[in-house]
PDB file of C-alpha atoms in Angstrom:
ATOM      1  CA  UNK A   1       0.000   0.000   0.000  1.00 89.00           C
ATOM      2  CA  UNK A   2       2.965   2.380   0.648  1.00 87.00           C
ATOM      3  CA  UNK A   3       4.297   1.959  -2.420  1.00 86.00           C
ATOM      4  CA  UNK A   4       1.351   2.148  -4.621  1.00 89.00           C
ATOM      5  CA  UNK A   5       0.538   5.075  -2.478  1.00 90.00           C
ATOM      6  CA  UNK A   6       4.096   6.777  -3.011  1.00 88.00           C
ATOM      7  CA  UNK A   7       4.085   6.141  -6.717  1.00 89.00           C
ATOM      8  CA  UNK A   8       0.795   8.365  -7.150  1.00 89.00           C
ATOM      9  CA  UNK A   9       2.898  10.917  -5.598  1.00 90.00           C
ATOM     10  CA  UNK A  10       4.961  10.609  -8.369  1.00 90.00           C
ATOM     11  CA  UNK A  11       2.439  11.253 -10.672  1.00 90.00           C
ATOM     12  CA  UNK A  12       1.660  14.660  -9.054  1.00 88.00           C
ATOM     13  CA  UNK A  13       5.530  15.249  -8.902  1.00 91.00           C
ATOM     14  CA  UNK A  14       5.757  14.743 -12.490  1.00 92.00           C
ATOM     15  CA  UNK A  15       1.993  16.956 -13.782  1.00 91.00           C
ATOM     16  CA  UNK A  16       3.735  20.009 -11.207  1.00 93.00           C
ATOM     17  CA  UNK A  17       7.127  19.824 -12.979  1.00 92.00           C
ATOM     18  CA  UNK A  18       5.447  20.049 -16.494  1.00 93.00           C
ATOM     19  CA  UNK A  19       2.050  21.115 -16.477  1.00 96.00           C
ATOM     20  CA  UNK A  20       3.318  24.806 -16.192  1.00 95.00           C
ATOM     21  CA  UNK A  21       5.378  24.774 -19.417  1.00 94.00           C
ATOM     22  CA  UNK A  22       2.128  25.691 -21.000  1.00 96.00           C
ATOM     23  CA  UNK A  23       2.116  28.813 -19.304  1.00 96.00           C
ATOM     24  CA  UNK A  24       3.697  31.460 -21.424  1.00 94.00           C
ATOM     25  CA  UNK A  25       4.293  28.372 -23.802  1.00 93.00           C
ATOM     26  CA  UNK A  26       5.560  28.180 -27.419  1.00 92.00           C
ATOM     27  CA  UNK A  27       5.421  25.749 -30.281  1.00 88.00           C
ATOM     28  CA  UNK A  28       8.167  25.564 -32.398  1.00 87.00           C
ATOM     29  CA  UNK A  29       8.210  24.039 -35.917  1.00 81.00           C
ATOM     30  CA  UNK A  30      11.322  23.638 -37.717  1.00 80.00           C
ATOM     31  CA  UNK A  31      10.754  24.881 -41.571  1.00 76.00           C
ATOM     32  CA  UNK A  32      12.705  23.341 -44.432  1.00 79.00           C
ATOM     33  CA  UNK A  33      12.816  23.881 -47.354  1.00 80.00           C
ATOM     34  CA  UNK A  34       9.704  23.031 -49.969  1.00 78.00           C
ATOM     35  CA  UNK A  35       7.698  23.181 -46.860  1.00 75.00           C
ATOM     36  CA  UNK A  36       4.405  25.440 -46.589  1.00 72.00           C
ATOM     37  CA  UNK A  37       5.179  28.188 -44.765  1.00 69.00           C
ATOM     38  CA  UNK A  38       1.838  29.509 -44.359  1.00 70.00           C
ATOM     39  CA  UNK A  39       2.276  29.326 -40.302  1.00 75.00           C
ATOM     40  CA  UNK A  40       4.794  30.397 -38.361  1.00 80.00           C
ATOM     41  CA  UNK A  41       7.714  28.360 -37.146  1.00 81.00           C
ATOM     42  CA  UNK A  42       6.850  29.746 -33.903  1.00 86.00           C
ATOM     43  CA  UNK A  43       3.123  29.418 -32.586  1.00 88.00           C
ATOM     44  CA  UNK A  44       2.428  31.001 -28.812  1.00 91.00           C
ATOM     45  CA  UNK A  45      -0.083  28.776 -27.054  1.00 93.00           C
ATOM     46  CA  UNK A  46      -3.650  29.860 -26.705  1.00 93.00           C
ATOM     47  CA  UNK A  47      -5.081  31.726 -24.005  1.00 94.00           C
ATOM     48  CA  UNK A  48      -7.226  28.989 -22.941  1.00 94.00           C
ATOM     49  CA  UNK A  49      -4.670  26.501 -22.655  1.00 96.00           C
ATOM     50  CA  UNK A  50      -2.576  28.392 -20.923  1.00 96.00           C
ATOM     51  CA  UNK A  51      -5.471  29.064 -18.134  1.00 96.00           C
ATOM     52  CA  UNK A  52      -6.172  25.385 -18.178  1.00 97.00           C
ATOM     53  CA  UNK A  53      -2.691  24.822 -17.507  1.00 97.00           C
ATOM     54  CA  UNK A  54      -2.662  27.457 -14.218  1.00 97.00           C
ATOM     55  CA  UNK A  55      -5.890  25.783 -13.258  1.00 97.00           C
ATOM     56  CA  UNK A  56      -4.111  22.352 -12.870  1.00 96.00           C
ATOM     57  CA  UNK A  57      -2.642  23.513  -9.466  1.00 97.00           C
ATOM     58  CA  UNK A  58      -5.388  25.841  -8.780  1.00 96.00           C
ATOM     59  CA  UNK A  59      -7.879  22.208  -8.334  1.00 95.00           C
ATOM     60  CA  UNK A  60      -5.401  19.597  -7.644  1.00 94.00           C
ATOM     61  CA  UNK A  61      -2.502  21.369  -5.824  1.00 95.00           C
ATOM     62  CA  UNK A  62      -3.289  24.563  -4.071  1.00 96.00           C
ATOM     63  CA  UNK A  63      -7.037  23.648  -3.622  1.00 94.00           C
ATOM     64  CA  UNK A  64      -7.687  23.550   0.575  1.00 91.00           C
ATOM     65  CA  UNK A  65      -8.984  20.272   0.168  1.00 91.00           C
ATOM     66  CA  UNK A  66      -6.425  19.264  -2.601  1.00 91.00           C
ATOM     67  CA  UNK A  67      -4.757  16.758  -0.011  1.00 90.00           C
ATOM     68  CA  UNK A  68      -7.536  15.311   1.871  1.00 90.00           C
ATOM     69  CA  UNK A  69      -6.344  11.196   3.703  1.00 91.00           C
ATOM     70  CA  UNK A  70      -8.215   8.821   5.732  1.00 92.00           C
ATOM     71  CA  UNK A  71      -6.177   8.678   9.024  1.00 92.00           C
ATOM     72  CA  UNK A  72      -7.197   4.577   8.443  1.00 93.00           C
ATOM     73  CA  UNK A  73      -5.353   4.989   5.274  1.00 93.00           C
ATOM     74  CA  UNK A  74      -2.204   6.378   6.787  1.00 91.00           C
ATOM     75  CA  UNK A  75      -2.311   4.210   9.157  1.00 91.00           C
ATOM     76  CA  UNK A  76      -2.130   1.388   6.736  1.00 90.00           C
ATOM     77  CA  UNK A  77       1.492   2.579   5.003  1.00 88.00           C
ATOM     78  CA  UNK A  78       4.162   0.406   6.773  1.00 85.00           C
ATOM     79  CA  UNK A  79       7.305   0.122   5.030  1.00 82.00           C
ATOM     80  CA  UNK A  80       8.220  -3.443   3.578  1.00 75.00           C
ATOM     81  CA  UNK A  81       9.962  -5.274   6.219  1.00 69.00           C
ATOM     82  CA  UNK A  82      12.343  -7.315   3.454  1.00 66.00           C
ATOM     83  CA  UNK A  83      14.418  -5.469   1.061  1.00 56.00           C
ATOM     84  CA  UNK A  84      14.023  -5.354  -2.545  1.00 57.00           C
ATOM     85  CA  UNK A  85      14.356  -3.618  -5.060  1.00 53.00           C
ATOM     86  CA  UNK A  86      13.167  -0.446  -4.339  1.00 53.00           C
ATOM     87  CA  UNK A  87      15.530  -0.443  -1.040  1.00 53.00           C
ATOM     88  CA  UNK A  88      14.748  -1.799   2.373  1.00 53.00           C
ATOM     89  CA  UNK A  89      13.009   0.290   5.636  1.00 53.00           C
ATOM     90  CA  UNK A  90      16.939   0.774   7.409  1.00 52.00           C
ATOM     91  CA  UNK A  91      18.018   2.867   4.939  1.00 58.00           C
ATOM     92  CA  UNK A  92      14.070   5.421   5.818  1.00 61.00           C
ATOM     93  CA  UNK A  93      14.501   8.017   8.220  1.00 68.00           C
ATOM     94  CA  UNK A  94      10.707   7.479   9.163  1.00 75.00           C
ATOM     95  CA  UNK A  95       9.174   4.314   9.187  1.00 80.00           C
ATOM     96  CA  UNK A  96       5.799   5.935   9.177  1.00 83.00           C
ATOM     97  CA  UNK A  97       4.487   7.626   5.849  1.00 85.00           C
ATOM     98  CA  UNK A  98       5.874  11.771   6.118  1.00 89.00           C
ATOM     99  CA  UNK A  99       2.482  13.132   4.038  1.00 91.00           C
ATOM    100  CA  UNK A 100       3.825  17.166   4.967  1.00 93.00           C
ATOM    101  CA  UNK A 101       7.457  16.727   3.777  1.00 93.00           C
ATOM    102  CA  UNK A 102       5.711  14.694   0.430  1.00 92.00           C
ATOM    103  CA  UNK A 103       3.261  17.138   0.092  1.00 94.00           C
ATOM    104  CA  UNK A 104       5.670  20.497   0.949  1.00 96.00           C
ATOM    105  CA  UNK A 105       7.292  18.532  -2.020  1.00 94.00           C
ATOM    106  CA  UNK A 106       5.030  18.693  -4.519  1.00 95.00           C
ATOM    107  CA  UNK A 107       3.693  22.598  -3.423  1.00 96.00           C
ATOM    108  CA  UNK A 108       7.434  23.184  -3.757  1.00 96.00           C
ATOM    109  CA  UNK A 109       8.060  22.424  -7.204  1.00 96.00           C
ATOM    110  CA  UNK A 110       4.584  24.047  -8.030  1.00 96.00           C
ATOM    111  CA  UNK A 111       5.814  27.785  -6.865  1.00 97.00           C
ATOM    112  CA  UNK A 112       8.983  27.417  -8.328  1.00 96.00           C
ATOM    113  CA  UNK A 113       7.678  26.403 -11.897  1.00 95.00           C
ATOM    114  CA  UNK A 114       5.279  29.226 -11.598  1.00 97.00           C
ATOM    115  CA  UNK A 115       7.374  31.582 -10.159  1.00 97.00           C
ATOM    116  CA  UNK A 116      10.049  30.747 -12.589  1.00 96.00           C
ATOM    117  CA  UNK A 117      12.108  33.713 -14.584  1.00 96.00           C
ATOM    118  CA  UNK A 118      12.047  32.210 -18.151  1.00 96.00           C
ATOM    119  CA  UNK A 119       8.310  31.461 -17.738  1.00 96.00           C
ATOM    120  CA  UNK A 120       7.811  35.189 -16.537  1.00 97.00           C
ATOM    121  CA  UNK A 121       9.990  36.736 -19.585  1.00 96.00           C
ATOM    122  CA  UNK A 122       7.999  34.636 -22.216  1.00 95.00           C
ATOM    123  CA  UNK A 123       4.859  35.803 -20.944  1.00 95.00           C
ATOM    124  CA  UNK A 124       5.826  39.701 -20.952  1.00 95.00           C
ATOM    125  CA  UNK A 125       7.436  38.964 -24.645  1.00 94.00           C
ATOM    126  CA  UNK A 126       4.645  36.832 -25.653  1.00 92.00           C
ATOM    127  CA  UNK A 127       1.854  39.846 -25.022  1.00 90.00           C
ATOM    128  CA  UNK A 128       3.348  41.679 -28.033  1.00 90.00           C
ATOM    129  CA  UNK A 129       3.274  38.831 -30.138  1.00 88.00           C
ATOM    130  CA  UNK A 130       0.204  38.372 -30.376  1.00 84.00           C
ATOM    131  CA  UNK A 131      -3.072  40.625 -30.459  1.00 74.00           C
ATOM    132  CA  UNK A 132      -4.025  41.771 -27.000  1.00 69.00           C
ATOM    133  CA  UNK A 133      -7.435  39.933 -25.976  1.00 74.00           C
ATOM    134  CA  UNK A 134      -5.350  36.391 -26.969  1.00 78.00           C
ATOM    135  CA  UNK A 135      -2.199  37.446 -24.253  1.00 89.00           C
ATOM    136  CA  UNK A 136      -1.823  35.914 -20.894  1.00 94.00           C
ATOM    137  CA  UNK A 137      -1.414  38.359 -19.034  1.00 94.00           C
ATOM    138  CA  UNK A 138       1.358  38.039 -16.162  1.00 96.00           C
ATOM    139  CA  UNK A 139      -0.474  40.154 -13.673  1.00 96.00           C
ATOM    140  CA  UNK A 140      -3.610  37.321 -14.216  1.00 96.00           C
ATOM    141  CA  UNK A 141      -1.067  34.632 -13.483  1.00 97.00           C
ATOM    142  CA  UNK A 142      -0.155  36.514  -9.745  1.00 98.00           C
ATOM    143  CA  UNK A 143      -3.796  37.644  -9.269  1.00 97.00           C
ATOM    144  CA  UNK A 144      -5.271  33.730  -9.445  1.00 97.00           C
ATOM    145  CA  UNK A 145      -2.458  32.173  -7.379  1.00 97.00           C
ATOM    146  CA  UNK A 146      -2.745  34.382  -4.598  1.00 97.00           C
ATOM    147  CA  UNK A 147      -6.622  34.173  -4.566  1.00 96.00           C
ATOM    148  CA  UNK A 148      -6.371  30.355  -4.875  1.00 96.00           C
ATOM    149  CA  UNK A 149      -3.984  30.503  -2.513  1.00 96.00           C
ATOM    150  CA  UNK A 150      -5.036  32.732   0.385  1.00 96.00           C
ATOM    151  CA  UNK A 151      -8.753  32.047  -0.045  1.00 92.00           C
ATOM    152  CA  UNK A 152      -9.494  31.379   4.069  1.00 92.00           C
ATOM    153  CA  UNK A 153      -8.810  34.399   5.088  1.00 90.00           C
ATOM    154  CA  UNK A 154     -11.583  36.096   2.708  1.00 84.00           C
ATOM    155  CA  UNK A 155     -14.177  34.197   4.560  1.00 85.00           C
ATOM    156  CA  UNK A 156     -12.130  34.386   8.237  1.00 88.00           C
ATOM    157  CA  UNK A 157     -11.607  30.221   7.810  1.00 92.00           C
ATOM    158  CA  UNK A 158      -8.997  28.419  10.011  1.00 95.00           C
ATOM    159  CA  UNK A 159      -6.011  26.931   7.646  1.00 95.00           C
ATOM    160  CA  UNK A 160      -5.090  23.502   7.848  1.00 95.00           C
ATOM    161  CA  UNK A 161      -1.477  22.067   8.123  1.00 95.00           C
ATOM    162  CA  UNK A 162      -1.519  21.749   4.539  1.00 96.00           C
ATOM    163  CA  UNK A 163      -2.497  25.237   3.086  1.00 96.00           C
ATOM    164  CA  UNK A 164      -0.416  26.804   6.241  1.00 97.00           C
ATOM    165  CA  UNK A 165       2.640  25.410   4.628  1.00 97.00           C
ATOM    166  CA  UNK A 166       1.347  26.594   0.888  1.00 97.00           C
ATOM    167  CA  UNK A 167       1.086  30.196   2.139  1.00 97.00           C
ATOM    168  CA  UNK A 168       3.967  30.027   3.928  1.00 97.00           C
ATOM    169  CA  UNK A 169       6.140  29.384   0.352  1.00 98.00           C
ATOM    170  CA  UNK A 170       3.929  31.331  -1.264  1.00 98.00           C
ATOM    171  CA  UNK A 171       5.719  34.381   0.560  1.00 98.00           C
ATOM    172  CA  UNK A 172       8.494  32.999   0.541  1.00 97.00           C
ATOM    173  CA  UNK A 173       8.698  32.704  -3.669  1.00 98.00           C
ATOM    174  CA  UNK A 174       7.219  36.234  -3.872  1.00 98.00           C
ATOM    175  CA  UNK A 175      10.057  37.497  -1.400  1.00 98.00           C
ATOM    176  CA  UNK A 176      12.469  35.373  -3.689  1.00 97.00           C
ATOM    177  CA  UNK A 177      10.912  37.388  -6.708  1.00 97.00           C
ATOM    178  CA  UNK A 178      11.076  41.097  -5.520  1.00 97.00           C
ATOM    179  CA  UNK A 179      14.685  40.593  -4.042  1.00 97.00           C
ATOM    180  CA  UNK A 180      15.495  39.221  -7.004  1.00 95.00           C
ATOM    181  CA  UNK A 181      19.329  38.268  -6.181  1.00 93.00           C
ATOM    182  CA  UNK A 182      20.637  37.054  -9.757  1.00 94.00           C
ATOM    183  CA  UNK A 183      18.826  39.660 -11.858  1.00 95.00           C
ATOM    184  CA  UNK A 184      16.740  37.514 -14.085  1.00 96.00           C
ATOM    185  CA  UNK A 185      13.453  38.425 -13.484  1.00 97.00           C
ATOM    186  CA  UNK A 186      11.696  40.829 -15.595  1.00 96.00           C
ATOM    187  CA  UNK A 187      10.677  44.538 -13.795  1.00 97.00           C
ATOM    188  CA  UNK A 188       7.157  43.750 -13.951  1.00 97.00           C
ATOM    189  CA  UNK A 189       7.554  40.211 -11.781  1.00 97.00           C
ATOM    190  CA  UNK A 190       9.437  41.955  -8.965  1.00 97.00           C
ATOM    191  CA  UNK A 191       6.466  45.133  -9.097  1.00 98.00           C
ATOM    192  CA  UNK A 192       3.995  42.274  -8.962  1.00 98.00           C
ATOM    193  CA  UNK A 193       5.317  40.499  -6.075  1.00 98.00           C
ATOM    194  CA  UNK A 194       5.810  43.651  -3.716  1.00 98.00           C
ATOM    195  CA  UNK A 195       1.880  44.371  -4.472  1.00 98.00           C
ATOM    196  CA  UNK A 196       0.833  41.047  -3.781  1.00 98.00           C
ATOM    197  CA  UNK A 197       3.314  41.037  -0.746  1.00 98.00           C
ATOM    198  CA  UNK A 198       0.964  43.965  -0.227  1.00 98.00           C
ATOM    199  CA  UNK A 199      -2.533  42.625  -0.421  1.00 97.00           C
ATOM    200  CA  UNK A 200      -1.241  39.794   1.625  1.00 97.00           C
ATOM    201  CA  UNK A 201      -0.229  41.859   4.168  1.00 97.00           C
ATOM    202  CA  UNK A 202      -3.323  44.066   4.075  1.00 96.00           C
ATOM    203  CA  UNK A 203      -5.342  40.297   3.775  1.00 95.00           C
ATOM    204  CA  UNK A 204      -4.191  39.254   7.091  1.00 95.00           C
ATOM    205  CA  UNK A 205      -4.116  42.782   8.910  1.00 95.00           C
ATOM    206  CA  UNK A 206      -7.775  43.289   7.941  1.00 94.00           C
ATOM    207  CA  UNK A 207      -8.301  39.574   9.124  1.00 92.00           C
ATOM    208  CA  UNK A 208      -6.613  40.092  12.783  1.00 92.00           C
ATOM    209  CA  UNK A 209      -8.656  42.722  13.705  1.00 91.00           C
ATOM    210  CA  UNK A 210     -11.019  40.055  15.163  1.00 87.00           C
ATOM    211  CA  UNK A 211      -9.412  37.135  15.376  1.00 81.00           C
ATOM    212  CA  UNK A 212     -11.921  35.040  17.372  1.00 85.00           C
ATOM    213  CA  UNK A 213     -12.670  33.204  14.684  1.00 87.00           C
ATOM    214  CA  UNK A 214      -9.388  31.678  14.510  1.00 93.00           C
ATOM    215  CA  UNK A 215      -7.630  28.669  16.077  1.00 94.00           C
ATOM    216  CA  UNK A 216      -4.381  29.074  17.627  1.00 96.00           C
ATOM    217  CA  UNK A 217      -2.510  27.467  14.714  1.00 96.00           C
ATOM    218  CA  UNK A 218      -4.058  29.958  12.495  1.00 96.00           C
ATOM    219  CA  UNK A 219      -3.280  32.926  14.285  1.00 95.00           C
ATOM    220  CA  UNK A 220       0.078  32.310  15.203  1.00 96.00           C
ATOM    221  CA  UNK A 221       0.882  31.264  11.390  1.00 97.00           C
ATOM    222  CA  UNK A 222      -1.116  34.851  10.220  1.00 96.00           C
ATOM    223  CA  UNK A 223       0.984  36.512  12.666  1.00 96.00           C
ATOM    224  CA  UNK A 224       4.221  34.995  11.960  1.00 97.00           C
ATOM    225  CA  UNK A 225       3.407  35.450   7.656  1.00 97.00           C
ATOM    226  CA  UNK A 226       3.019  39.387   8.820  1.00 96.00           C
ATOM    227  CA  UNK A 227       6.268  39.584  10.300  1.00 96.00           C
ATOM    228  CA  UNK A 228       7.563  37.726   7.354  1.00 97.00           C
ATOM    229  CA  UNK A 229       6.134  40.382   5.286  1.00 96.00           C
TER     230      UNK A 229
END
């Protein structure tokens, strides 16, 4: 059960680290000679692709109930006790199943694909390439990740462990963004990420004014993603 259980891990693993090559993606044919060139050897993706893409982690990875386990399930995920091929349970540093540090994982690779430079600098170049109602827009791209992202605190919801950790990258990668360190994103990423900083901020001041409504974990992690801020 563990492994069958890991492997569909994989399968997220593998949809986060490719899905979002869609997103400010381009087709490339090569042209030879006595072809028709009636297209162009370089085709930008449609619009609606591209937002089907960006809806793939919006449902299945940042959704609060994206990563929702029986705790009989769980409970059920031994490691094999005799070693095969896949390795043997001395070599684990848990022998029970670590479902934050797999999921933490899989959010991981999610911000950094979308938070990515080259996929930020196509989507700026791609705008003037083709007419202006058929661009994805990059400020659309920030807009729907923090919504998806930070949608609790709208409706004054407590976070589970899950979506605590989400948010918690999620500054972190927009911090990454602004600062900036090796000069390779474009202007209007870093802009972006010091508004959304911004809202965030604003989000969870608005939120604390009453915070009855809140658990402890979900104050303390609003408060600490402040002072982050």
């Amino acid at each position: 059960i563990r492994s069958i259980f890991y492997q569909g891990f994989w399968e997220y693993y593998g949809g986060a680290r490719n899905v979002a090559k869609f997103i400010g993606g381009i087709k490339h044919s090569r042209h030879h000679v006595g072809q028709d060139f009636s297209d162009y050897p370089l085709e930008i993706i449609e619009v609606a692709k591209q937002k089907e893409a960006l809806n793939f982690y919006k449902n299945y990875i940042f959704d609060k109930n994206a990563f929702q386990y029986s705790h009989e399930l769980l409970n059920k995920l031994a490691p094999e006790r005799l070693p095969d091929l896949e390795g043997d349970m001395w070599s684990m540093n848990r022998l029970d199943f670590p479902i934050h540090s797999i999921v933490e994982g899989i959010q991981k690779i999610s911000l950094y694909n979308l938070f990515n430079y080259r996929i930020h600098n196509r989507v700026i170049d791609n705008k003037i390439k083709v007419a202006t109602e058929d661009a994805f827009e990059l400020d659309y791209l920030f807009n729907e990740i923090t919504n998806a992202i930070w949608d609790e605190i709208n409706n004054k919801q407590n976070t589970n462990s899950f979506r605590r950790q989400l948010q918690n990258l999620h500054i972190e990668y927009l911090i990454k963004v602004y600062n900036d360190q090796q000069n390779k994103f474009p202007h209007d990423s870093k802009s972006l990420s010091r508004l959304h900083l911004g809202i965030i901020s604003q989000k969870i001041t608005e939120a604390l004014k009453d915070s009855k409504p809140f658990n402890d974990y979900t104050l303390a992690h609003l408060l600490k993603s402040l002072d982050t801020i």
